[in-house]
Short mmCIF file of C-alpha atoms in Angstrom, two decimals:
data_model
loop_
_atom_site.label_atom_id
_atom_site.label_comp_id
_atom_site.label_asym_id
_atom_site.label_seq_id
_atom_site.Cartn_x
_atom_site.Cartn_y
_atom_site.Cartn_z
CA MET A 329 0.00 0.00 0.00
CA SER A 330 1.38 3.39 -0.91
CA PRO A 331 1.91 5.80 1.98
CA SER A 332 -1.00 8.16 2.70
CA THR A 333 -0.12 11.75 1.83
CA LEU A 334 -1.70 15.05 2.78
CA LEU A 335 -0.91 18.20 0.85
CA VAL A 336 -1.26 21.30 3.03
CA ILE A 337 -1.87 24.63 1.28
CA PRO A 338 -1.87 27.61 3.67
CA ALA A 339 -3.90 30.43 2.11
CA TYR A 340 -4.76 33.99 3.00
CA SER A 341 -6.87 36.13 0.68
CA GLU A 342 -6.17 33.95 -2.35
CA SER A 343 -9.60 34.05 -3.95
CA GLY A 344 -9.33 33.81 -7.73
CA ARG A 345 -6.15 31.73 -7.42
CA VAL A 346 -6.65 28.99 -4.84
CA GLY A 347 -9.29 27.11 -6.86
CA ASP A 348 -6.96 26.80 -9.86
CA VAL A 349 -4.12 25.67 -7.61
CA VAL A 350 -6.29 22.93 -6.04
CA ARG A 351 -7.48 21.72 -9.47
CA ALA A 352 -3.92 21.70 -10.81
CA VAL A 353 -2.80 19.63 -7.83
CA GLN A 354 -5.58 17.10 -8.32
CA GLU A 355 -4.56 16.71 -11.96
CA ASN A 356 -0.87 16.33 -11.25
CA ALA A 357 -0.87 14.46 -7.94
CA PRO A 358 -3.75 11.99 -7.88
CA GLY A 359 -4.12 10.05 -4.67
CA VAL A 360 -2.94 12.94 -2.54
CA ASP A 361 -5.50 14.44 -0.15
CA VAL A 362 -5.61 18.24 -0.39
CA LEU A 363 -6.17 20.41 2.69
CA VAL A 364 -6.38 24.18 2.30
CA VAL A 365 -5.85 26.07 5.55
CA ASP A 366 -7.72 29.36 5.22
CA ASP A 367 -5.99 31.70 7.66
CA GLY A 368 -8.96 33.95 8.39
CA SER A 369 -9.33 35.38 4.88
CA PRO A 370 -11.98 38.06 4.50
CA ASP A 371 -12.70 36.90 0.92
CA SER A 372 -14.07 33.69 -0.61
CA THR A 373 -10.82 31.68 -0.38
CA ALA A 374 -12.42 28.89 1.70
CA ALA A 375 -15.49 28.56 -0.55
CA GLU A 376 -13.40 28.45 -3.74
CA ALA A 377 -11.07 25.82 -2.29
CA ARG A 378 -14.00 23.70 -1.16
CA ALA A 379 -15.73 24.05 -4.53
CA ALA A 380 -12.53 22.86 -6.21
CA GLY A 381 -12.67 19.69 -4.12
CA ALA A 382 -10.26 20.38 -1.25
CA ARG A 383 -10.88 19.84 2.43
CA VAL A 384 -10.79 23.23 4.13
CA LEU A 385 -9.64 24.17 7.61
CA ARG A 386 -10.77 27.68 8.53
CA HIS A 387 -9.04 29.77 11.16
CA PRO A 388 -11.50 32.13 12.85
CA PHE A 389 -9.01 34.98 12.41
CA ASN A 390 -5.63 35.60 10.81
CA MET A 391 -2.81 33.98 12.78
CA GLY A 392 0.11 33.96 10.39
CA TYR A 393 1.67 31.63 7.83
CA GLY A 394 3.49 29.50 10.41
CA THR A 395 0.34 28.87 12.42
CA ALA A 396 -1.58 27.97 9.25
CA LEU A 397 1.11 25.41 8.39
CA HIS A 398 1.10 24.12 11.97
CA SER A 399 -2.68 23.60 11.81
CA GLY A 400 -2.15 21.60 8.63
CA TYR A 401 0.52 19.46 10.34
CA CYS A 402 -1.85 18.90 13.28
CA ALA A 403 -4.60 17.83 10.86
CA ALA A 404 -2.14 15.38 9.26
CA MET A 405 -1.26 13.94 12.68
CA ARG A 406 -4.92 13.60 13.62
CA GLY A 407 -5.64 11.95 10.27
CA GLY A 408 -2.76 9.49 10.73
CA TYR A 409 -1.02 10.46 7.47
CA ASP A 410 2.40 8.98 6.65
CA ARG A 411 3.76 12.13 5.01
CA VAL A 412 2.93 15.74 4.36
CA LEU A 413 3.56 17.93 1.35
CA GLN A 414 3.17 21.69 1.50
CA MET A 415 2.93 24.39 -1.14
CA ASP A 416 1.75 27.97 -1.42
CA ALA A 417 -1.68 28.98 -2.70
CA ASP A 418 -0.52 31.86 -4.88
CA GLY A 419 0.48 29.84 -7.95
CA GLN A 420 4.26 30.20 -7.42
CA HIS A 421 4.81 26.51 -6.86
CA ASP A 422 4.35 24.21 -9.82
CA PRO A 423 2.21 21.15 -8.87
CA LYS A 424 4.13 19.11 -11.48
CA MET A 425 7.09 19.30 -9.08
CA LEU A 426 5.22 17.54 -6.26
CA ARG A 427 6.29 14.14 -7.59
CA HIS A 428 9.95 15.18 -7.18
CA LEU A 429 9.32 15.93 -3.50
CA VAL A 430 7.60 12.55 -3.10
CA ALA A 431 10.49 10.78 -4.87
CA GLU A 432 12.96 12.43 -2.50
CA LEU A 433 10.91 11.30 0.52
CA ASP A 434 10.89 7.79 -0.95
CA ARG A 435 14.68 7.91 -0.85
CA GLY A 436 14.53 8.24 2.94
CA THR A 437 14.86 12.00 3.22
CA ASP A 438 12.90 13.48 6.12
CA ILE A 439 12.59 17.01 4.78
CA ALA A 440 12.65 17.48 1.01
CA LEU A 441 13.05 21.19 0.37
CA GLY A 442 12.16 22.57 -3.07
CA SER A 443 14.72 25.19 -4.05
CA ARG A 444 14.23 27.78 -6.77
CA TYR A 445 17.95 28.56 -6.79
CA ILE A 446 19.44 25.21 -7.84
CA GLY A 447 20.21 25.02 -11.53
CA ARG A 448 17.24 27.10 -12.66
CA GLN A 449 16.40 30.68 -13.34
CA ALA A 450 14.90 32.01 -10.09
CA PRO A 451 11.96 34.42 -10.29
CA ARG A 452 12.73 38.09 -9.65
CA SER A 453 12.72 39.33 -6.06
CA SER A 454 13.72 42.47 -4.17
CA LEU A 455 17.35 43.23 -3.22
CA ALA A 456 16.56 43.05 0.52
CA ARG A 457 15.02 39.65 0.04
CA ARG A 458 17.95 38.37 -2.04
CA VAL A 459 20.46 39.58 0.57
CA GLY A 460 18.39 38.06 3.41
CA THR A 461 18.02 34.74 1.62
CA ARG A 462 21.76 34.59 0.89
CA PHE A 463 22.62 35.40 4.53
CA PHE A 464 20.28 32.88 6.12
CA SER A 465 21.22 30.25 3.51
CA TRP A 466 24.80 30.71 4.65
CA ILE A 467 23.88 30.28 8.33
CA ALA A 468 21.57 27.29 7.69
CA SER A 469 24.16 25.61 5.43
CA GLY A 470 26.88 26.09 8.04
CA TRP A 471 24.74 24.60 10.76
CA ILE A 472 23.35 21.70 8.77
CA GLY A 473 26.61 20.90 7.01
CA ALA A 474 25.00 20.70 3.57
CA ARG A 475 24.33 23.42 1.05
CA ILE A 476 20.92 25.05 1.58
CA THR A 477 20.14 27.64 -1.07
CA ASP A 478 16.48 28.43 -0.38
CA PRO A 479 15.66 28.27 3.33
CA THR A 480 12.51 30.40 2.88
CA SER A 481 10.96 27.89 0.47
CA GLY A 482 7.43 26.86 1.40
CA PHE A 483 7.53 24.02 -1.14
CA GLN A 484 8.40 21.02 1.03
CA GLY A 485 7.79 17.39 1.74
CA LEU A 486 7.94 15.94 5.26
CA SER A 487 8.24 12.35 6.41
CA ARG A 488 6.23 11.07 9.37
CA ARG A 489 9.30 11.55 11.59
CA ALA A 490 9.59 15.16 10.48
CA LEU A 491 5.86 15.65 11.02
CA GLU A 492 6.14 14.48 14.62
CA SER A 493 9.03 16.87 15.08
CA VAL A 494 7.18 19.98 13.84
CA VAL A 495 4.02 19.41 15.84
CA ASN A 496 5.23 21.22 18.92
CA ASP A 497 4.41 24.38 20.81
CA GLY A 498 7.62 26.07 19.76
CA PHE A 499 6.77 26.04 16.05
CA PRO A 500 7.13 29.63 14.79
CA GLU A 501 3.89 31.50 14.15
CA ASP A 502 5.13 33.80 11.41
CA TYR A 503 8.16 32.68 9.40
CA PRO A 504 9.12 29.03 9.76
CA ASP A 505 12.30 29.01 7.68
CA ALA A 506 15.98 28.49 8.46
CA ASP A 507 15.31 28.04 12.18
CA VAL A 508 12.99 25.08 11.57
CA LEU A 509 15.49 23.48 9.17
CA VAL A 510 18.23 23.78 11.78
CA GLN A 511 15.93 22.34 14.44
CA HIS A 512 15.20 19.38 12.15
CA HIS A 513 18.90 18.81 11.70
CA LEU A 514 19.58 19.01 15.46
CA ARG A 515 16.92 16.34 16.00
CA GLY A 516 18.77 14.01 13.65
CA LEU A 517 16.44 14.37 10.65
CA VAL A 518 17.78 14.38 7.10
CA VAL A 519 17.25 17.68 5.23
CA ARG A 520 17.86 17.72 1.45
CA GLU A 521 17.21 20.28 -1.22
CA ILE A 522 15.97 19.48 -4.68
CA PRO A 523 15.61 21.82 -7.65
CA VAL A 524 12.06 22.92 -8.45
CA LEU A 525 10.48 25.30 -10.90
CA MET A 526 8.81 28.34 -9.37
CA HIS A 527 6.70 30.93 -11.13
CA GLU A 528 6.13 34.61 -10.49
CA ARG A 529 3.21 35.34 -8.17
CA ILE A 530 -0.03 35.61 -10.12
CA GLY A 531 -1.31 38.32 -7.79
CA GLY A 532 -1.83 39.07 -4.10
CA LEU A 533 0.85 40.22 -1.68
CA SER A 534 4.04 38.50 -0.57
CA MET A 535 4.43 38.17 3.19
CA HIS A 536 8.07 39.22 2.75
CA ARG A 537 7.55 42.88 2.00
CA GLY A 538 8.30 46.34 3.42
CA ALA A 539 9.05 46.61 7.14
CA ARG A 540 8.25 42.91 7.56
CA ILE A 541 11.57 42.05 5.94
CA ALA A 542 13.40 43.94 8.73
CA TYR A 543 11.35 42.14 11.39
CA TYR A 544 11.95 38.83 9.62
CA GLY A 545 15.72 39.41 9.74
CA TYR A 546 15.65 40.36 13.41
CA LYS A 547 13.41 37.46 14.40
CA MET A 548 15.39 34.87 12.47
CA LEU A 549 18.70 36.10 13.91
CA LEU A 550 17.38 36.07 17.47
CA THR A 551 15.90 32.58 17.07
CA LEU A 552 19.09 31.17 15.55
CA LEU A 553 21.22 32.87 18.21
CA LEU A 554 19.20 31.49 21.12
CA MET A 555 18.65 28.05 19.62
CA PRO A 556 21.49 26.21 21.42
CA ILE A 557 20.50 27.51 24.87
CA ARG A 558 16.75 27.85 24.50
CA ARG A 559 14.53 25.80 26.79
CA PRO A 560 11.65 23.77 25.41
CA THR A 561 8.38 25.58 25.91
CA PRO A 562 6.53 24.68 29.13
CA LEU A 563 3.21 24.92 27.27
CA ARG A 564 1.98 21.50 26.20
CA SER A 565 -1.03 22.69 24.24
CA ALA A 566 0.00 21.42 20.78
CA ASP A 567 -0.53 17.89 22.04
CA THR A 568 -4.19 18.64 22.57
CA VAL A 569 -4.44 20.04 19.04
CA ALA A 570 -2.53 17.38 17.17
CA ARG A 571 -3.79 14.28 18.88
CA THR A 572 -7.33 13.06 19.01
CA SER A 573 -8.62 12.19 22.47
CA ALA A 574 -10.00 8.84 21.28
CA MET B 1311 30.92 42.19 49.40
CA ILE B 1312 27.71 43.93 48.32
CA GLY B 1313 27.49 45.71 51.70
CA ALA B 1314 31.04 46.99 51.29
CA THR B 1315 30.24 48.25 47.79
CA ILE B 1316 27.18 50.11 49.05
CA ASP B 1317 29.17 51.60 51.96
CA PHE B 1318 31.80 52.76 49.51
CA ALA B 1319 29.15 54.20 47.21
CA LEU B 1320 27.56 56.07 50.11
CA THR B 1321 30.79 57.47 51.54
CA SER B 1322 32.26 58.44 48.20
CA ALA B 1323 28.98 59.96 47.03
CA SER B 1324 28.09 61.74 50.26
CA TRP B 1325 30.39 64.73 49.73
CA SER B 1326 28.71 65.74 46.48
CA PHE B 1327 25.20 65.36 47.91
CA ALA B 1328 25.83 67.17 51.18
CA ASP B 1329 23.32 69.80 50.15
CA LEU B 1330 20.53 67.24 49.51
CA SER B 1331 17.28 68.54 50.91
CA PRO B 1332 14.19 66.51 51.77
CA MET B 1333 11.11 66.82 49.61
CA HIS B 1334 9.17 70.04 49.92
CA GLN B 1335 5.96 69.90 51.88
CA ARG B 1336 4.01 70.58 48.68
CA GLN B 1337 5.75 67.71 46.80
CA ARG B 1338 4.94 65.34 49.65
CA VAL B 1339 1.28 66.35 49.57
CA VAL B 1340 1.12 65.87 45.79
CA ALA B 1341 2.79 62.43 46.06
CA PHE B 1342 0.38 61.43 48.80
CA ILE B 1343 -2.67 62.62 46.80
CA GLY B 1344 -1.37 60.74 43.77
CA ALA B 1345 -0.97 57.54 45.77
CA LEU B 1346 -4.41 57.93 47.32
CA THR B 1347 -5.96 58.46 43.85
CA VAL B 1348 -4.33 55.25 42.58
CA VAL B 1349 -5.70 53.31 45.56
CA ILE B 1350 -9.22 54.69 45.08
CA VAL B 1351 -9.23 54.07 41.30
CA VAL B 1352 -7.87 50.53 41.70
CA PHE B 1353 -10.38 49.64 44.43
CA GLU B 1354 -13.20 51.02 42.28
CA LEU B 1355 -12.05 49.03 39.23
CA VAL B 1356 -11.90 45.85 41.30
CA ARG B 1357 -15.36 46.63 42.73
CA ARG B 1358 -16.76 47.00 39.20
CA ARG B 1359 -14.94 43.80 38.21
CA LYS B 1360 -13.06 45.63 35.49
CA LEU B 1361 -9.72 44.77 37.07
CA ARG B 1362 -8.82 41.35 38.40
CA GLU B 1363 -7.42 41.11 41.92
CA GLU B 1364 -4.25 39.48 40.61
CA TYR B 1365 -3.34 42.63 38.65
CA SER B 1366 -4.37 45.09 41.38
CA TRP B 1367 -1.78 44.28 44.01
CA VAL B 1368 1.13 45.76 42.01
CA TRP B 1369 -0.63 49.13 41.91
CA ILE B 1370 -1.58 49.05 45.59
CA ALA B 1371 1.98 48.11 46.54
CA THR B 1372 3.31 51.03 44.48
CA ALA B 1373 0.90 53.48 46.09
CA GLY B 1374 1.97 52.12 49.48
CA MET B 1375 5.63 52.61 48.58
CA VAL B 1376 5.03 56.22 47.47
CA THR B 1377 3.17 56.95 50.71
CA LEU B 1378 5.92 55.38 52.80
CA LEU B 1379 8.63 57.41 51.06
CA GLY B 1380 6.53 60.57 51.34
CA LEU B 1381 6.07 60.10 55.07
CA ASN B 1382 9.53 58.77 55.90
CA GLN B 1383 12.01 61.38 54.64
CA ASP B 1384 15.02 59.63 56.15
CA LEU B 1385 14.29 56.53 54.10
CA LEU B 1386 13.87 58.63 50.93
CA MET B 1387 17.16 60.50 51.58
CA TRP B 1388 18.98 57.21 52.19
CA LEU B 1389 17.59 55.81 48.93
CA THR B 1390 18.50 59.01 47.05
CA LYS B 1391 22.10 58.74 48.23
CA LEU B 1392 22.18 55.02 47.46
CA ILE B 1393 21.23 55.45 43.81
CA GLY B 1394 23.17 58.71 43.45
CA ALA B 1395 20.17 60.82 42.42
CA ALA B 1396 20.46 64.64 42.38
CA SER B 1397 17.32 65.20 44.40
CA SER B 1398 14.75 63.23 46.34
CA ALA B 1399 12.09 64.09 43.73
CA SER B 1400 14.12 62.39 41.00
CA THR B 1401 14.36 59.28 43.19
CA MET B 1402 10.56 59.14 43.10
CA PHE B 1403 10.62 59.52 39.29
CA PHE B 1404 13.29 56.86 38.95
CA GLY B 1405 11.17 54.50 41.05
CA ALA B 1406 8.16 55.26 38.86
CA ILE B 1407 10.09 54.43 35.69
CA ILE B 1408 11.37 51.15 37.14
CA PHE B 1409 7.84 50.27 38.20
CA LEU B 1410 6.40 51.00 34.73
CA MET B 1411 9.12 48.96 33.04
CA ALA B 1412 8.48 46.00 35.34
CA LEU B 1413 4.77 46.28 34.61
CA CYS B 1414 5.36 46.36 30.84
CA ILE B 1415 7.55 43.27 30.97
CA GLN B 1416 4.94 41.49 33.05
CA PHE B 1417 2.27 42.42 30.50
CA SER B 1418 4.45 41.26 27.60
CA ILE B 1419 4.94 37.88 29.29
CA ARG B 1420 1.23 37.51 29.90
CA LEU B 1421 0.45 38.62 26.33
CA SER B 1422 2.82 36.00 24.94
CA ARG B 1423 1.11 33.32 26.99
CA LEU B 1424 -2.37 34.52 26.07
CA THR B 1425 -1.45 34.66 22.36
CA HIS B 1426 -0.27 31.07 22.54
CA ARG B 1427 -3.41 29.93 24.31
CA GLN B 1428 -5.59 31.82 21.85
CA ARG B 1429 -3.75 30.18 18.95
CA THR B 1430 -4.21 26.73 20.46
CA LEU B 1431 -7.93 27.32 21.00
CA ALA B 1432 -8.47 28.68 17.50
CA GLN B 1433 -6.55 25.80 15.90
CA ARG B 1434 -8.42 23.20 17.89
CA MET B 1435 -11.73 24.82 17.03
CA ALA B 1436 -10.86 24.90 13.32
CA LEU B 1437 -9.78 21.24 13.33
CA LEU B 1438 -12.92 20.10 15.14
CA GLU B 1439 -15.11 22.17 12.82
CA GLU B 1440 -13.49 20.57 9.78
CA GLU B 1441 -13.93 17.11 11.27
CA VAL B 1442 -17.62 17.77 11.99
CA THR B 1443 -18.13 19.02 8.41
CA GLU B 1444 -16.38 15.94 7.05
CA LEU B 1445 -18.41 13.56 9.26
CA ARG B 1446 -21.66 15.25 8.23
CA ARG B 1447 -20.72 14.97 4.58
CA ARG B 1448 -19.90 11.28 4.95
CA ALA B 1449 -23.11 10.65 6.90
CA LYS B 1450 -25.14 12.35 4.19
CA ARG B 1451 -23.40 10.36 1.50
CA SER B 1452 -23.95 7.01 3.24
CA ALA B 1453 -27.59 7.66 4.18
CA PRO B 1454 -28.91 10.51 2.05
CA ASP B 1455 -32.60 9.89 2.81
CA LYS B 1456 -32.11 9.69 6.56
CA ALA B 1457 -29.91 12.78 6.58
CA GLN B 1458 -32.48 14.65 4.52
CA ARG B 1459 -35.22 13.67 6.97
CA SER B 1460 -33.21 14.82 9.98
CA ASP B 1461 -32.44 18.09 8.16
CA GLN B 1462 -36.13 18.66 7.61
CA LYS B 1463 -36.82 17.84 11.27
CA GLY B 1464 -34.18 20.40 12.26
CA GLU B 1465 -35.82 23.03 10.09
CA VAL B 1466 -39.24 22.36 11.66
CA ALA B 1467 -37.76 22.56 15.16
#
């Protein structure tokens, strides 16, 4: 029996795009269950995703990209899935590439990370973002001991072991990037990058924009700096979210 | 060790603060009125259940401290010398700033905890809602007639 797979698509205000993304996934990755996590969108994101055939998890209000992903992971744990794939709802990630992530997981990798910077022409991005990506790639690569070119990539595949590792109270609420990859590595999980094709955004707003980039840099630096001496959180609430009481 | 350091600080600082004067009568009255106002406002907020008891004690303790320092000038002068303040009034201001900072940190800690709890609640609610929707859909699919009947019953009720 092939392993059960859940594809998590965090979405915020992606009406007009999310339906096409879900349909494209169903065409290109049959047999994969699709879960769209609507992070409190004020528009018809949830309805469009549901109409396209996806299961939809609706946050009552906006809680951030990281929390949306975390809810998806919790749903995967509750559903007893063997592996999780994740991609963005804005049309940047090509669903044809999902099979490459799956193939990498089949090879025993715990975290297959889709990189737009390996061997392909990356889509245009701002200078601040390019500098930030280069800097945190350098830190993540140094820590992990393997070359990581795209630590901000939201196009990933996770094994069951990796899933159990990310369902914790310390999972970042806003930008789960280099810090999560380093945490995976410290827990003995295998992180590998594979080249994927990424498109320009079809519309909507990137979460890495304006003053948020400065906050992102600060937050990521602080998290990476404190990582070796940070205590595990005393809050044990994720257990109640990710595990069914039955 | 700490005692010796304080002694040294006091003796070495005392020459430059020889002309330190206690608070003026008017300043003491204003401080006392301020403290009394805080106590009255806090008690009233607790009475109206707008402020929880657990958050009120910090304010009452501060008002008590201000009153104590206003009444006991020797204590205030000793404290002024200890921290090296230029006047006893600035010691009161310094104390107020420290108090506000401590309060802000306490609020930030509580906010972090509340945010986490709120996130957990919202996630759990969303997951349960999705599971209920999924179960309903499956139930409808497996027994469409029965589900339709119960829907109609619900509408009548």
